[in-house]
Short mmCIF file of C-alpha atoms in Angstrom, two decimals:
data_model
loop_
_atom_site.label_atom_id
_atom_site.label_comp_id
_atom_site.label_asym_id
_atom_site.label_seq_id
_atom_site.Cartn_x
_atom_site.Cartn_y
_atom_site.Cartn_z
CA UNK G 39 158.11 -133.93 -226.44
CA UNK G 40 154.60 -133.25 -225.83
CA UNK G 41 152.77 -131.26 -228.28
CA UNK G 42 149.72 -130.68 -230.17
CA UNK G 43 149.65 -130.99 -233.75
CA UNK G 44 146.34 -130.40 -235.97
CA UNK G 45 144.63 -127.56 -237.49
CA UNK G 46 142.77 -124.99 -234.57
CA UNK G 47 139.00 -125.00 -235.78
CA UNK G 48 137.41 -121.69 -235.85
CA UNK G 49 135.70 -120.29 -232.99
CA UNK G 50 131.83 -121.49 -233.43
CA UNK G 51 128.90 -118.15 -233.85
CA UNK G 52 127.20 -119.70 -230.28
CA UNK G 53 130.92 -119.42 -228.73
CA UNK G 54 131.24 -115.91 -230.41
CA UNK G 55 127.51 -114.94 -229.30
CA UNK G 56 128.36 -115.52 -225.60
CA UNK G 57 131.54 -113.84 -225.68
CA UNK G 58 130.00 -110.88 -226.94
CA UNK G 59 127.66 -111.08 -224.02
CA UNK G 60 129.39 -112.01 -221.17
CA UNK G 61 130.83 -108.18 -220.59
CA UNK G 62 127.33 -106.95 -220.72
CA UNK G 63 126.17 -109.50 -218.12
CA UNK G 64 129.49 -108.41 -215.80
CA UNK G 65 128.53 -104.82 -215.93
CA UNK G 66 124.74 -105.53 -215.02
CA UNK G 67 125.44 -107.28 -212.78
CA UNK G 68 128.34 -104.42 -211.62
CA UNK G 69 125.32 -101.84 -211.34
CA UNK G 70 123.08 -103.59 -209.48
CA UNK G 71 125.23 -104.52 -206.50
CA UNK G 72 125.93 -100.84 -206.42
CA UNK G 73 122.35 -99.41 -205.41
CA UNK G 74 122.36 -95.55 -206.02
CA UNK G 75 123.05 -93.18 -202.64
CA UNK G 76 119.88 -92.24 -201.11
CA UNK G 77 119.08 -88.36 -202.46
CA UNK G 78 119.74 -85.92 -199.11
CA UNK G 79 116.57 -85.03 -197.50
CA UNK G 80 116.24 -81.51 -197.59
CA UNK G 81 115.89 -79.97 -194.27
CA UNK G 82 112.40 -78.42 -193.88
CA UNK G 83 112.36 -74.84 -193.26
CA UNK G 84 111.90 -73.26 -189.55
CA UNK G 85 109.01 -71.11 -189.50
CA UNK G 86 109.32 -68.17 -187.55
CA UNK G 87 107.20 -68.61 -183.76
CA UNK G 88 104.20 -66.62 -184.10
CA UNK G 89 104.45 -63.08 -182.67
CA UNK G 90 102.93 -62.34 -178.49
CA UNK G 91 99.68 -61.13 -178.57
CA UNK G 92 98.91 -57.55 -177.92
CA UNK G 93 98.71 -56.81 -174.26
CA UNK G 94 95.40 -55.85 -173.21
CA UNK G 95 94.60 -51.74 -172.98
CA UNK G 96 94.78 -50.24 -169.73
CA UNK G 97 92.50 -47.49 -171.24
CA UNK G 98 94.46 -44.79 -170.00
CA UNK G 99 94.12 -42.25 -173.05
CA UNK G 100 91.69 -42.24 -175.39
CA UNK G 101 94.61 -43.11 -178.20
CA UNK G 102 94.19 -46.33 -177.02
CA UNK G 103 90.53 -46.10 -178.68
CA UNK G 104 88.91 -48.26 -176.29
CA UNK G 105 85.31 -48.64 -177.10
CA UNK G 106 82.82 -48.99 -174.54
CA UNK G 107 80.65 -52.41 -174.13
CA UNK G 108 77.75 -52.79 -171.59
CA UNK G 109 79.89 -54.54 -169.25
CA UNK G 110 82.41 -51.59 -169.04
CA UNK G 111 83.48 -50.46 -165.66
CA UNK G 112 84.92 -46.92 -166.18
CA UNK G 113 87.00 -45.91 -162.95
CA UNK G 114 86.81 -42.13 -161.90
CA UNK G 115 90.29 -40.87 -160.51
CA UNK G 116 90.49 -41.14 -156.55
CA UNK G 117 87.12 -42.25 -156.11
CA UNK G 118 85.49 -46.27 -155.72
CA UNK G 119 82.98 -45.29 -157.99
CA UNK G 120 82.55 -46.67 -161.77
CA UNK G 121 80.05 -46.03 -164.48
CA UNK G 122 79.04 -47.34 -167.64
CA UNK G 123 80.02 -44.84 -170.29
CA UNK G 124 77.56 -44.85 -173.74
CA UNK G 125 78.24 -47.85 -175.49
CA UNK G 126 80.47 -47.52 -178.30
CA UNK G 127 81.87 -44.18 -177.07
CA UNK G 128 85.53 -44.10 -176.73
CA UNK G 129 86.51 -44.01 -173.50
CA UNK G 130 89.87 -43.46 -170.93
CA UNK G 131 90.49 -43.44 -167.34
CA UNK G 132 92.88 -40.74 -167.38
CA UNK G 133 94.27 -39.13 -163.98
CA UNK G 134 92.32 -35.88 -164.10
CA UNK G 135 89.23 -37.19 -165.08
CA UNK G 136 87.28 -39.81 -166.98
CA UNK G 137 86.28 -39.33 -170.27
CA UNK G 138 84.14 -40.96 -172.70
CA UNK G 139 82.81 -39.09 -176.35
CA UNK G 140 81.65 -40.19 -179.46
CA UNK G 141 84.81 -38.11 -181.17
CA UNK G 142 86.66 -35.41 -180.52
CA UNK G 143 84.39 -32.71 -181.94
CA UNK G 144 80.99 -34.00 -180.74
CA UNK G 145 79.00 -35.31 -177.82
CA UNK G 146 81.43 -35.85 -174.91
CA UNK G 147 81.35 -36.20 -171.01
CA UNK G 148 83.79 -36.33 -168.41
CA UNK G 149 83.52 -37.17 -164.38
CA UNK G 150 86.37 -36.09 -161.90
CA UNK G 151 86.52 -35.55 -158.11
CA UNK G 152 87.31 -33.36 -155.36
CA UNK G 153 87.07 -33.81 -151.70
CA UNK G 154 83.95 -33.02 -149.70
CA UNK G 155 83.67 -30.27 -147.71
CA UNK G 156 80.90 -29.19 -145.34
CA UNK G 157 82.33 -25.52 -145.57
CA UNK G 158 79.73 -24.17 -148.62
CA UNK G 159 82.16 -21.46 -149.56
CA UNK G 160 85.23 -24.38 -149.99
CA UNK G 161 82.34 -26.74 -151.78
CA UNK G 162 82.06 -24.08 -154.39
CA UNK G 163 85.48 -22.96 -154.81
CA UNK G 164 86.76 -26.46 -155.60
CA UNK G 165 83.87 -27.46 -157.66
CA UNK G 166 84.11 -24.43 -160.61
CA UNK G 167 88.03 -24.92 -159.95
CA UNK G 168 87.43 -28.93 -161.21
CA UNK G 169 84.40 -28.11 -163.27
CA UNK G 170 86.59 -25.82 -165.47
CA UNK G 171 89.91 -28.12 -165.98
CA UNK G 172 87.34 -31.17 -166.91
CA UNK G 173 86.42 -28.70 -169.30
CA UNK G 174 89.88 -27.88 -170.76
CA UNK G 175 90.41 -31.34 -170.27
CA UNK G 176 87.83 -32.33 -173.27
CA UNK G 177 88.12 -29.06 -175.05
CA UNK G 178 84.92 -27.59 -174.16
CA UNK G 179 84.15 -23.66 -173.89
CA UNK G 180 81.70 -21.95 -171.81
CA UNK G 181 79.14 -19.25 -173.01
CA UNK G 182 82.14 -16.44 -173.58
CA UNK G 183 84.68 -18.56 -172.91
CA UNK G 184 83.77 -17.47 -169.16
CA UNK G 185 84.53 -19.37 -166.15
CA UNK G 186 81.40 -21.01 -165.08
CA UNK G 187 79.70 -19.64 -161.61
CA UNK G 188 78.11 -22.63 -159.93
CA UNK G 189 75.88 -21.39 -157.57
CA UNK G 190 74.43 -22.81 -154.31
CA UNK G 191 71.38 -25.36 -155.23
CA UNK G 192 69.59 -28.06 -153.45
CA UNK G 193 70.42 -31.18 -154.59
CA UNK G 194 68.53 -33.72 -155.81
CA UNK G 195 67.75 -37.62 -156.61
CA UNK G 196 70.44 -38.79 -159.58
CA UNK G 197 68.03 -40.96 -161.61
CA UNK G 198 68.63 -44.57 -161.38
CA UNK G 199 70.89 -44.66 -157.83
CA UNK G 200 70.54 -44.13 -154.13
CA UNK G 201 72.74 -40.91 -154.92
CA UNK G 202 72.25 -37.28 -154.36
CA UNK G 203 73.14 -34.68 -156.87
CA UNK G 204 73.33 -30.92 -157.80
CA UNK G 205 72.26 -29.56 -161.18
CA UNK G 206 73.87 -27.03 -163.32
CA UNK G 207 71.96 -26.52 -166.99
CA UNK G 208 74.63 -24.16 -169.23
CA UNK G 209 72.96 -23.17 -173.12
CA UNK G 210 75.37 -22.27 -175.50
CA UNK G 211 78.48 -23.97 -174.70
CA UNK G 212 81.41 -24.74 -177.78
CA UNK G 213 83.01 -27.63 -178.48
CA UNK G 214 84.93 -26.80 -181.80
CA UNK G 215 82.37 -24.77 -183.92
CA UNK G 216 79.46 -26.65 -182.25
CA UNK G 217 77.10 -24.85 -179.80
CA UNK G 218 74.61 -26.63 -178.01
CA UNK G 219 73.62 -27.32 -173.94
CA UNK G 220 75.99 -28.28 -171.33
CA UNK G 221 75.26 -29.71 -168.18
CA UNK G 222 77.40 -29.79 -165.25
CA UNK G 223 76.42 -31.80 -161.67
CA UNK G 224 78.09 -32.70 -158.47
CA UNK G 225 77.47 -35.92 -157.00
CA UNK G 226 77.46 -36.35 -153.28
CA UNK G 227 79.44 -39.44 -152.52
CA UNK G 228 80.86 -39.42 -149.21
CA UNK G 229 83.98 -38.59 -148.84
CA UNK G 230 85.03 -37.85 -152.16
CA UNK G 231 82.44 -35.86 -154.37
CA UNK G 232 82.24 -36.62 -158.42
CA UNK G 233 81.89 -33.76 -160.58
CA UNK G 234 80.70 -34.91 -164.07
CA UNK G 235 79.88 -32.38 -167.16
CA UNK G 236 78.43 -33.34 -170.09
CA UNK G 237 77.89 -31.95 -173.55
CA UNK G 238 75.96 -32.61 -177.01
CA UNK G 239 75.26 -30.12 -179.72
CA UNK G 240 72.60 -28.32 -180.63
CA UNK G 241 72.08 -30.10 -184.01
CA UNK G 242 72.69 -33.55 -182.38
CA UNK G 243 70.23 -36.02 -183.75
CA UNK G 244 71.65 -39.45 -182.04
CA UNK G 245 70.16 -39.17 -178.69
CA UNK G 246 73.26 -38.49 -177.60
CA UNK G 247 71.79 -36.21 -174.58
CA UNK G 248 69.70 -39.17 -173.29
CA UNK G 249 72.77 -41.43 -173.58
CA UNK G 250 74.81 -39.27 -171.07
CA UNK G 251 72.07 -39.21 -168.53
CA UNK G 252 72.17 -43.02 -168.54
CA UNK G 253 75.67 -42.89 -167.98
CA UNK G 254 75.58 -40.88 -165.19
CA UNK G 255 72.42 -42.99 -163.91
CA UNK G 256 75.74 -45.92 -163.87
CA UNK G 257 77.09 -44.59 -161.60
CA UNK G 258 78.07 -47.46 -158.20
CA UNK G 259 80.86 -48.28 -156.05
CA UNK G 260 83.25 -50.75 -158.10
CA UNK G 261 83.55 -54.52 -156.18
CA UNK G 262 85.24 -54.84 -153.35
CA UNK G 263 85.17 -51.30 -152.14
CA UNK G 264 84.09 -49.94 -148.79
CA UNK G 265 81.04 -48.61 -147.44
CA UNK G 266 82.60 -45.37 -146.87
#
């Protein structure tokens, strides 16, 4: 029978020593073939697009606060005429009339249109008829809150155009608890004639008065229009 027979020696300290770290070296070697899972990427957040711009003004009412520039075309209801009101005035190309002021207490002026008539009786009929809504229109009162008489005049040169126009000079007109000069004129412009008023108060100190006369003194046929 095959056997062993002798005393077992006892396990040597270098024997012992690598036993000890042979586990450590199993479970290093455990960890590092098992890399750690990537970290999830964090989606980035989805800004919100940026909001349309504002749509240009039509400068329709004077809400809209459109301020006039030196290239501003104002139109004047029914007619293919434009002007140039004071620059900086808010303006609007309303239906009744086109207005332009520095606020709604102060200087202020306003151009409309009827139709031309030969018939001088018919001219002046429609003319205080318009004259007097552009006047409710921008909340201005005549001398005794009076409907204003435009009487027959010849007309004259409109400073700064080819056009013709008649003069009306009004003292003591009220817008709010202002009173200064009014002055109300009908342009001859073929078939359509403008009829403009304008208004600054007596204690205006801006030139405000001289601004509305170069306004008026805008006055042309928009592009593209006829020669009527």
């Amino acid at each position: 029978m095959l056997g062993y027979s002798g005393t077992m020696r006892p396990m040597s300290k270098t024997l012992r020593r690598a036993f000890a770290v042979a586990p450590i070296l199993l479970l290093s070697f455990a960890v590092a073939g098992c890399p750690e899972p990537p970290k999830p990427v964090e989606p980035k957040p989805t800004l919100p697009p940026p909001p349309p711009p504002k749509p240009k003004p039509k400068c329709e009412k004077l809400e809209e606060e459109c301020a006039a520039a030196p290239s501003t075309a104002a139109k004047i209801a029914e007619t293919q005429y434009v002007f140039t009101p004071p620059e900086e005035w808010i303006f609007a190309q309303t239906p009744d009339g086109a207005i332009a002021q520095v606020d709604d207490k102060g200087p202020v002026m306003a151009l409309g249109s009827i139709e031309a008539t030969s018939d001088a009786g018919q001219a002046r009929k429609l003319r205080e008829e318009k004259v007097d809504a552009l006047l409710k229109l921008v909340g201005l009162v005549p001398p005794g809150g009076k409907k204003l008489a435009l009487a027959a005049k010849a007309p004259d040169k409109l400073e700064g155009t080819e056009l013709k126009a008649i003069y009306w000079q009004v003292d003591n007109a009220k817008r709010g608890t202002e009173a200064g000069g009014l002055l109300v004129l009908a342009v001859l412009a073929g078939e359509r004639e403008i009829l403009g008023v304008g208004y600054a108060p007596a204690n205006d100190k801006s030139g405000s008065d001289a601004a509305i006369m170069s306004a008026l003194g805008s006055l042309k046929k928009k592009a593209g229009s006829s020669s009527k």
